Each structure stands twice: as C-alpha cells, then as structure tokens.
Tab-separated table of C-alpha atoms and ligand atoms in Angstrom:
chain	number	residue	atom	x	y	z
A	1	GLY	CA	-57.048	43.631	-1.728
A	2	CYS	CA	-56.364	42.292	1.679
A	3	MET	CA	-58.613	39.478	2.775
A	4	LEU	CA	-58.523	36.224	4.618
A	5	VAL	CA	-59.835	33.272	2.674
A	6	LEU	CA	-60.517	29.869	4.126
A	7	ALA	CA	-61.624	27.058	1.835
A	8	GLY	CA	-62.816	29.559	-0.712
A	9	THR	CA	-64.798	31.615	1.761
A	10	VAL	CA	-63.829	35.115	2.746
A	11	ILE	CA	-63.586	35.045	6.522
A	12	GLY	CA	-62.178	38.470	7.188
A	13	GLY	CA	-60.085	41.348	5.989
A	14	CYS	CA	-56.840	42.770	7.286
A	15	GLY	CA	-57.204	44.627	10.491
A	16	THR	CA	-60.705	43.348	11.031
A	17	SER	CA	-61.631	41.143	13.937
A	18	THR	CA	-61.128	37.404	13.662
A	19	GLN	CA	-64.866	36.838	13.797
A	20	THR	CA	-66.074	34.905	10.787
A	21	THR	CA	-69.013	36.041	8.761
A	22	SER	CA	-70.338	32.550	8.978
A	23	ASN	CA	-72.728	31.008	6.577
A	24	LYS	CA	-73.608	28.463	9.187
A	25	LEU	CA	-76.774	28.393	11.181
A	26	ILE	CA	-76.127	26.509	14.403
A	27	VAL	CA	-79.421	25.054	15.536
A	28	GLY	CA	-80.002	23.595	18.970
A	29	THR	CA	-82.669	20.971	19.439
A	30	ASN	CA	-83.660	18.413	22.023
A	31	ALA	CA	-84.175	15.460	19.751
A	32	THR	CA	-86.453	13.355	21.928
A	33	PHE	CA	-89.762	14.882	20.942
A	34	VAL	CA	-91.536	12.845	18.298
A	35	PRO	CA	-92.741	13.996	15.747
A	36	PHE	CA	-91.110	17.443	16.131
A	37	GLU	CA	-87.485	16.382	16.587
A	38	PHE	CA	-85.936	12.988	17.117
A	39	LYS	CA	-83.263	10.732	15.695
A	40	ASP	CA	-84.114	8.195	13.059
A	41	GLU	CA	-83.595	4.788	14.681
A	42	LYS	CA	-81.739	3.336	11.709
A	43	THR	CA	-79.687	6.229	10.391
A	44	GLN	CA	-79.364	8.213	13.639
A	45	ASP	CA	-80.016	11.331	11.563
A	46	TYR	CA	-82.065	14.160	12.989
A	47	THR	CA	-85.588	14.153	11.673
A	48	GLY	CA	-89.034	15.578	12.409
A	49	PHE	CA	-91.231	18.534	11.570
A	50	ASP	CA	-89.008	21.158	13.216
A	51	ILE	CA	-85.918	19.673	11.564
A	52	ASP	CA	-87.498	19.807	8.103
A	53	LEU	CA	-88.741	23.312	8.848
A	54	ILE	CA	-85.379	24.731	9.921
A	55	ARG	CA	-83.596	22.973	7.029
A	56	ALA	CA	-86.056	24.514	4.569
A	57	ILE	CA	-85.558	27.916	6.205
A	58	GLY	CA	-81.773	27.439	6.002
A	59	LYS	CA	-82.029	26.883	2.251
A	60	ARG	CA	-84.154	29.964	1.810
A	61	ILE	CA	-81.834	32.235	3.782
A	62	ASN	CA	-78.689	30.682	2.316
A	63	LYS	CA	-77.249	29.169	5.452
A	64	ASP	CA	-75.969	25.674	6.194
A	65	VAL	CA	-77.888	24.229	9.087
A	66	GLU	CA	-75.769	22.462	11.677
A	67	LEU	CA	-77.747	20.661	14.373
A	68	LYS	CA	-76.710	20.268	17.990
A	69	ASN	CA	-78.497	18.128	20.538
A	70	VAL	CA	-79.028	20.175	23.711
A	71	ALA	CA	-80.999	19.482	26.904
A	72	PHE	CA	-84.263	21.400	26.637
A	73	ASP	CA	-83.648	23.631	29.653
A	74	ALA	CA	-80.151	24.442	28.317
A	75	LEU	CA	-81.399	25.820	24.978
A	76	ILE	CA	-82.079	29.382	26.131
A	77	PRO	CA	-78.743	29.610	28.002
A	78	ALA	CA	-77.033	28.275	24.831
A	79	LEU	CA	-78.711	31.024	22.788
A	80	ASN	CA	-77.595	33.640	25.283
A	81	THR	CA	-73.961	32.504	25.145
A	82	HIS	CA	-74.127	32.275	21.320
A	83	ASP	CA	-73.361	28.568	21.342
A	84	ILE	CA	-76.359	28.236	19.053
A	85	ASP	CA	-78.106	30.715	16.745
A	86	VAL	CA	-81.565	29.200	16.819
A	87	ALA	CA	-83.488	26.730	18.956
A	88	ALA	CA	-85.821	24.532	16.922
A	89	SER	CA	-87.285	22.402	19.625
A	90	GLY	CA	-91.057	22.549	19.798
A	91	MET	CA	-90.633	25.542	22.060
A	92	THR	CA	-93.730	27.277	23.342
A	93	ILE	CA	-93.758	31.042	23.021
A	94	THR	CA	-94.155	32.256	26.606
A	95	LYS	CA	-93.897	35.651	28.246
A	96	ALA	CA	-91.023	34.589	30.489
A	97	ARG	CA	-89.012	33.178	27.597
A	98	SER	CA	-89.719	36.229	25.447
A	99	GLU	CA	-87.774	38.312	27.955
A	100	LYS	CA	-84.672	36.262	27.213
A	101	VAL	CA	-84.913	35.408	23.515
A	102	LEU	CA	-86.635	36.488	20.313
A	103	PHE	CA	-89.260	34.214	18.815
A	104	SER	CA	-90.133	33.681	15.193
A	105	SER	CA	-93.731	34.044	14.162
A	106	PRO	CA	-95.726	31.125	15.596
A	107	TYR	CA	-95.671	28.020	13.403
A	108	TYR	CA	-97.809	25.557	15.331
A	109	GLU	CA	-100.894	25.791	17.515
A	110	ASN	CA	-100.302	23.510	20.470
A	111	ALA	CA	-101.970	22.346	23.663
A	112	LEU	CA	-100.896	20.178	26.554
A	113	ALA	CA	-102.108	16.707	27.423
A	114	VAL	CA	-102.178	14.351	30.372
A	115	VAL	CA	-100.936	10.915	29.384
A	116	TYR	CA	-101.718	7.850	31.499
A	117	LYS	CA	-102.148	4.126	31.248
A	118	ASP	CA	-105.461	2.574	30.418
A	119	GLY	CA	-107.126	1.548	33.655
A	120	ALA	CA	-105.388	4.229	35.742
A	121	ASN	CA	-108.724	5.703	36.791
A	122	ILE	CA	-107.861	9.149	35.548
A	123	THR	CA	-110.792	10.902	33.942
A	124	SER	CA	-110.288	14.476	35.104
A	125	LEU	CA	-107.573	16.700	36.528
A	126	ASP	CA	-108.945	16.069	40.015
A	127	ASP	CA	-107.878	12.465	39.696
A	128	LEU	CA	-104.250	13.593	39.508
A	129	LYS	CA	-104.199	14.841	43.092
A	130	GLY	CA	-101.639	12.939	45.127
A	131	LYS	CA	-100.262	11.198	42.046
A	132	LYS	CA	-96.741	11.023	40.657
A	133	ILE	CA	-96.342	12.994	37.437
A	134	ALA	CA	-93.368	12.738	35.086
A	135	ALA	CA	-92.467	15.706	32.877
A	136	GLN	CA	-89.552	17.123	30.941
A	137	LEU	CA	-87.439	19.632	32.863
A	138	GLY	CA	-88.011	23.237	31.855
A	139	THR	CA	-91.139	22.621	29.799
A	140	THR	CA	-94.590	24.140	29.994
A	141	GLY	CA	-95.793	20.623	30.849
A	142	ALA	CA	-93.552	20.533	33.928
A	143	ASP	CA	-94.760	24.023	34.959
A	144	LEU	CA	-98.330	22.848	34.761
A	145	ALA	CA	-97.649	19.635	36.661
A	146	HIS	CA	-96.224	21.718	39.524
A	147	LYS	CA	-99.482	23.666	39.690
A	148	ILE	CA	-101.610	20.592	40.311
A	149	GLU	CA	-102.182	20.308	44.030
A	150	GLY	CA	-100.654	17.463	45.965
A	151	THR	CA	-98.679	15.857	43.168
A	152	THR	CA	-95.076	14.729	43.134
A	153	VAL	CA	-93.394	15.937	39.951
A	154	LYS	CA	-90.527	13.869	38.583
A	155	GLU	CA	-88.521	15.854	36.043
A	156	PHE	CA	-86.366	14.477	33.264
A	157	ASP	CA	-83.886	16.026	30.819
A	158	HIS	CA	-85.527	14.325	27.860
A	159	SER	CA	-89.187	13.974	27.035
A	160	ASN	CA	-88.863	10.320	26.080
A	161	GLU	CA	-87.557	9.637	29.592
A	162	ALA	CA	-90.718	11.144	31.066
A	163	LEU	CA	-92.827	8.849	28.889
A	164	LEU	CA	-90.622	5.892	29.785
A	165	GLU	CA	-91.171	6.605	33.467
A	166	LEU	CA	-94.904	6.265	32.915
A	167	GLN	CA	-94.346	3.133	30.882
A	168	ASN	CA	-92.227	1.612	33.677
A	169	GLY	CA	-94.736	2.470	36.375
A	170	GLY	CA	-92.537	5.081	38.079
A	171	ALA	CA	-95.188	7.715	37.419
A	172	ASP	CA	-98.981	7.693	37.147
A	173	ALA	CA	-99.130	10.314	34.431
A	174	THR	CA	-97.039	12.530	32.168
A	175	VAL	CA	-97.890	16.094	31.184
A	176	ILE	CA	-96.622	16.676	27.674
A	177	ASP	CA	-97.574	18.383	24.404
A	178	LEU	CA	-100.759	16.974	22.873
A	179	PRO	CA	-99.378	16.086	19.409
A	180	VAL	CA	-96.510	14.211	21.103
A	181	ALA	CA	-98.985	12.301	23.288
A	182	GLN	CA	-101.079	11.496	20.243
A	183	PHE	CA	-98.106	10.200	18.287
A	184	TYR	CA	-96.850	8.174	21.219
A	185	SER	CA	-100.129	6.424	21.904
A	186	THR	CA	-100.534	5.561	18.222
A	187	LYS	CA	-96.968	4.303	17.837
A	188	HIS	CA	-97.016	2.188	20.992
A	189	PRO	CA	-100.337	0.324	20.990
A	190	ASP	CA	-98.774	-2.330	23.249
A	191	GLN	CA	-98.426	0.274	26.022
A	192	HIS	CA	-102.188	0.928	26.265
A	193	ILE	CA	-101.609	4.642	26.541
A	194	LYS	CA	-104.514	7.032	26.966
A	195	PHE	CA	-104.434	10.786	27.010
A	196	MET	CA	-106.726	13.736	27.490
A	197	ALA	CA	-106.292	17.335	26.473
A	198	TYR	CA	-105.401	19.527	29.411
A	199	PRO	CA	-108.143	22.188	29.558
A	200	ASN	CA	-107.314	25.763	28.509
A	201	THR	CA	-103.727	25.175	27.470
A	202	LYS	CA	-103.753	26.602	23.962
A	203	GLU	CA	-100.240	27.848	23.177
A	204	TYR	CA	-98.024	28.457	20.149
A	205	LEU	CA	-94.658	27.064	19.163
A	206	GLY	CA	-91.927	29.258	17.718
A	207	LEU	CA	-88.258	29.142	16.804
A	208	ALA	CA	-86.121	30.911	19.389
A	209	ILE	CA	-83.362	33.295	18.308
A	210	ASN	CA	-80.659	35.274	20.139
A	211	LYS	CA	-82.070	38.392	21.704
A	212	ASP	CA	-79.639	40.592	19.739
A	213	ASN	CA	-80.238	39.027	16.340
A	214	LYS	CA	-83.257	40.895	15.003
A	215	ASP	CA	-81.828	40.475	11.547
A	216	LEU	CA	-81.993	36.716	11.720
A	217	GLN	CA	-85.487	36.897	13.218
A	218	GLU	CA	-86.640	38.947	10.227
A	219	GLN	CA	-85.031	36.582	7.723
A	220	ILE	CA	-86.611	33.575	9.424
A	221	ASN	CA	-90.032	35.196	9.547
A	222	LYS	CA	-89.839	36.045	5.882
A	223	ALA	CA	-88.838	32.469	5.055
A	224	ILE	CA	-91.782	31.121	7.086
A	225	ALA	CA	-94.198	33.521	5.391
A	226	ASP	CA	-92.846	32.531	1.965
A	227	MET	CA	-93.159	28.831	2.829
A	228	LYS	CA	-96.748	29.386	3.873
A	229	ALA	CA	-97.488	31.284	0.682
A	230	ASP	CA	-95.969	28.775	-1.718
A	231	GLY	CA	-97.252	25.616	-0.047
A	232	GLU	CA	-94.001	24.158	1.288
A	233	PHE	CA	-95.152	24.725	4.853
A	234	ASN	CA	-98.387	22.874	4.209
A	235	THR	CA	-96.546	19.963	2.613
A	236	LEU	CA	-94.334	19.598	5.680
A	237	TYR	CA	-97.292	19.912	8.006
A	238	LYS	CA	-99.130	17.148	6.188
A	239	LYS	CA	-96.040	14.950	6.115
A	240	TRP	CA	-95.695	14.970	9.901
A	241	PHE	CA	-99.201	15.431	11.195
A	242	ASN	CA	-100.961	13.592	8.369
A	243	VAL	CA	-104.023	15.763	8.163
B	1	LIG	N1	-93.680	22.925	24.147
B	1	LIG	C1	-93.097	22.607	25.413
B	1	LIG	C2	-92.314	23.779	25.928
B	1	LIG	O1	-91.946	24.634	25.197
B	1	LIG	C3	-92.222	21.359	25.366
B	1	LIG	C4	-91.126	21.352	24.352
B	1	LIG	C5	-90.187	20.187	24.480
B	1	LIG	N2	-89.327	20.086	23.350
B	1	LIG	C6	-88.448	19.102	23.143
B	1	LIG	N3	-87.785	19.100	22.026
B	1	LIG	N4	-88.249	18.173	24.007
B	1	LIG	O2	-92.029	23.879	27.101
C-alpha cells in the first residue's frame, strides 16, 4: 500500500492531494453570550449550552471539536473561507444568512428583548425614540435597533460589551436575545437591570455550516434528532435554562 500516516492517522495516499481527511470539527463561536457560549471565569474554558451541544454532537459523529473564538459578524465569512466548519454561536436562522450558509435544524426558540436600567422610564418601544441603544454588531438585535425611529445605535463586537455600555451609562438600552437578558439580570442584581420582551420577535437558533457541506449538515441533524430522542438534549437544556 501507499499511504501517508501522521501520528497513526491516515492523512492521504500517494498521488492524492495533500488535503487531510480530518477528524477535527473546527467550531467558531463568539464566547461572550451567557448562557449559550462564554468562558468560565476560573478555568477560562469554553462553556455554555451551545458548547455542550456541539461537543455532544462531535462525540456522536466521531469528530474532535476544536473551538475558536471569532467576532460574531466574522463567523459567516469564516465559514465561507473554510476557516471553521461550524458556527455554534446562538445564531438566529434568518433568510439572509440562509443564502450564505446551511443551518442545522432549529435547536432553540428565541425572542429578542430590550434591556434597560430600573428607573429609565422605558415601558414600551415608543419610549426608545431618541435614545442611545447598544447592540452587538451583526446581530438580529442590532438590526432591530436600527429600525427603531430616531435612535442612535452603538454597535460592539461582543455582546458583553453592549451590556457593559448600558451598565456604564453610555447607552439607555440594549437589544439582545431574551434568554441572555434574563440570565444577565438574574446574575447581576446589583445592576438593577430590567428587560421586556420585544414584541413579535420569535425566531429560532441553529448551528451554521459551510454552504457546500450538506454531508455535515445531515450528520449534525441526525445527531440532534438522536439527542432529542434519547434525552441528552433535554438534560442539556435543563442544565442551562433550569426549567
Ligand atoms: N441570536 C442573535 C443573532 O443571531 C445574536 C447572537 C449572538 N451570539 C453571540 N455568541 N454573541 O443575531
């Protein structure tokens, strides 16, 4: 036989291309989105619902998950250039994004929220007119903020920076995913954070995959379906959203 072996793994044969048949799954994430993806303060390890989910999927499809921290608006470009195989980043399945990437089956029903400080006199969307809104660059929250009349939108690479801007008084409100708002207000009681659901913003989160990797999409969807059937999905869901 004529094959190339590296550390016990066949990486090619003679005359074949140098491309490796990799057992790695390179996963991009923007780890500033608690409880979906973030870094554990003590260990600095990636953690969160999406991280557990993609690691469980990796096991089921026999691939070693390698995580890369990527700015949220750079995830789709990174998929397109094959710098990453999957984006696990609380990403909303949208029409515009679906033209550029494949999505897994939806794994989370989401909505958006307006986050503000107690006493800010915000009780409806109308109260946001003329206000400064912080949001994460490239997110559905930022898109929505731009649609509110007469607001100044301040965009940040990381979602925690958008929340920090509100905390520091640089913005009157933040538009962000509801479960993230919920978590944040619970975890930071000292900040006196309030939030309200943004009306009619039901959306779904999915894992994003290279447009040309239907195979991987199918494997991931099967793994998700299996996890739902055997209860692992539910266990993870309960762990992070304690329902
Ligand atoms: N769900 C929103 C979107 O897709 C926000 C996702 C932000 N994710 C993150 N890891 N920071 O636009």
